[in-house]
Amino acid sequence: MSGSGSSAPRRGHRHGQTSHAFDFPALPEAVDIFDTTLRDGSQQEGLSLTVDDKLRVAEQLDHLGVTFIEGGWPGANPKDEEFFARAPAELRLSTATLVAFGSTRRAGVRPEDDEVLRHLVKANTEAVCIVAKASEVHVTDALRTSLDEALAMAGESVAFLRDHGLRVFFDAEHFFDGYRVNPEFSLGVLRAAEEAGAETLVLCDTNGGAMPHEVEGIVAGVVADYGCQVGVHFHNDSGCAVANSIAAVRAGATHVQGCINGYGERTGNADLSAAIPNLSLKLNIRTIPADRLERLTPVSHHIAELVNIAPNPQQPYVGAASFAHKAGLHTSAIARRRDAYEHVPPDSVGNGTRFVVSEMAGRSTLAFKVEELGLDLDSEALGRVLETLKTLEHRGYHFEVADGSLELLLRRASGWEPDFFELESFRVIADHADEADGQGHPMTEATVKVRVHGDRVVATAEGNGPVNALDSALRQAIGSSYPVLAGVHLVDYRVRVLDTGRGTGAVTRVLIDTTDGEVVWTTIGVSENIIEASWQALFDSIVYGLVHAGPEGRSEAEER
Ligand SMILES: [Zn+2]
């Protein structure tokens, strides 16, 4: 730590620090959380949002309780312009403040003549965030202008926006890199913005290469020398974005930018799903409202669904595996002392403990799983389930990754049978026609015959593959009996060919991830025939959805 001692004035109070207290400033009481999923996060490869998607993501972020939502760059594309045009009527924010993003004026142009600044004013938000080059080399090489002009661009742009009554956040781009080479210039850019009335000076690690120990020193120096709020914006190229954010807050920053689920280009932005609970639960600093921390996991998964990217099970705090415990060795120890294996109570962030069952697992793991589900299985039944699991895993099933199918298997072992619908038969036809345009047109059609509530229903649907076609046909057949299925849909489908090494040829393992918008479950099918394997996984996926689908689904499931 360098740059400031304990004598520098600080906001806030110290919370439960036990050592090195003389070295660090007091921790702030609260930190503003600034989410940039809709702007920086949407730079991620494969992430593309419609205006409707953006409005729904913003709603979720507001529901979570972040302080600021950066909505996009109205001057840069028509989609973001439409977003800001529709937001006032269609977005009811109760906690968050919407922020429009842009850049400083161009070199040699008056602010009032600058397109980007004009768009920012037109976006009609209470606050804006503008980015300025804060590194000498980027000014001379990329901008090809003088350092004096760069300072003027920063100051005049902030002043112009302030004159229009806007709150201004100032992103100092490449700040940490620039500071290493020419600190005087990088700090000068901040001074120009501060003097012109910026509310927050945001130090950006644009290429994500910074390390926590240097961040601490640099941020502490800025906090000591500037009167306005200091914020940070880290990219994760060194895998340190969250750690850097924490280091910056310990050094006095009170505004943290990042993205829910760490979305962003390359390796992403600081993951707010980890930064928020780290700050709230570990450092005792107010971020989102305390009673909303338990919304973290559902919101993280809901947004993953909206942006159509499968959630990472190993994501800290909110991942499906974050509190999953495998193997029989320490399961009984977990039951006695959960905190020995869980760094925070899982429900504090809306997640839950999960016991993972595999062929490696002993009886005790399975018994915990059964208890977790609230099922009643005696020791004899438990023994039979263990045998069944072993046999199935030998055939290629992998229940460790298929929590949905495992649950159904355990429910069945307790005497339950699903009777939401009864399959009579299904058929899948795949066609490939080469048409006059020389393009191949593969088409898959599925027909499903089922009995539902005593009626025989036959439904046919097309799809771009067997799972898609079967899913559509099944939904057509039973959808009107179970309207809840409209909110349940498949998010991922994975196929793996397994060589069982038993001379019987390869078998196919199909895994399907399904969501109801709140939770994701995985189901499995294994067969020598890919369509049969797909059907098994699909059947479990739908049945699981119905078992957990509120009163109508649940009561039917539990009546027997
Ligand atoms: Zn960025």
Tab-separated table of N, CA, C and O and ligand atoms in Angstrom, residues 39-40 206 233 235 269, ligand 1:
chain	number	residue	atom	x	y	z
A	39	ARG	N	-24.000	-2.587	-22.184
A	39	ARG	CA	-23.060	-1.854	-23.042
A	39	ARG	C	-21.770	-2.666	-23.199
A	39	ARG	O	-21.608	-3.392	-24.177
A	40	ASP	N	-20.913	-2.683	-22.203
A	40	ASP	CA	-19.639	-3.399	-22.321
A	40	ASP	C	-19.847	-4.915	-22.381
A	40	ASP	O	-19.182	-5.614	-23.141
A	206	THR	N	-8.483	-1.236	-19.046
A	206	THR	CA	-9.154	-1.578	-20.292
A	206	THR	C	-8.639	-2.880	-20.907
A	206	THR	O	-9.398	-3.616	-21.519
A	233	HIS	N	-13.208	0.064	-13.046
A	233	HIS	CA	-13.780	-0.729	-14.138
A	233	HIS	C	-12.684	-1.700	-14.594
A	233	HIS	O	-11.717	-1.290	-15.214
A	235	HIS	N	-11.346	-5.310	-16.445
A	235	HIS	CA	-11.543	-6.462	-17.311
A	235	HIS	C	-10.767	-7.639	-16.731
A	235	HIS	O	-9.852	-7.458	-15.929
A	269	ASN	N	-15.794	-8.838	-18.230
A	269	ASN	CA	-15.658	-7.765	-17.239
A	269	ASN	C	-15.668	-8.379	-15.838
A	269	ASN	O	-15.948	-9.568	-15.673
B	1	ZN	ZN	-14.598	-2.005	-20.524
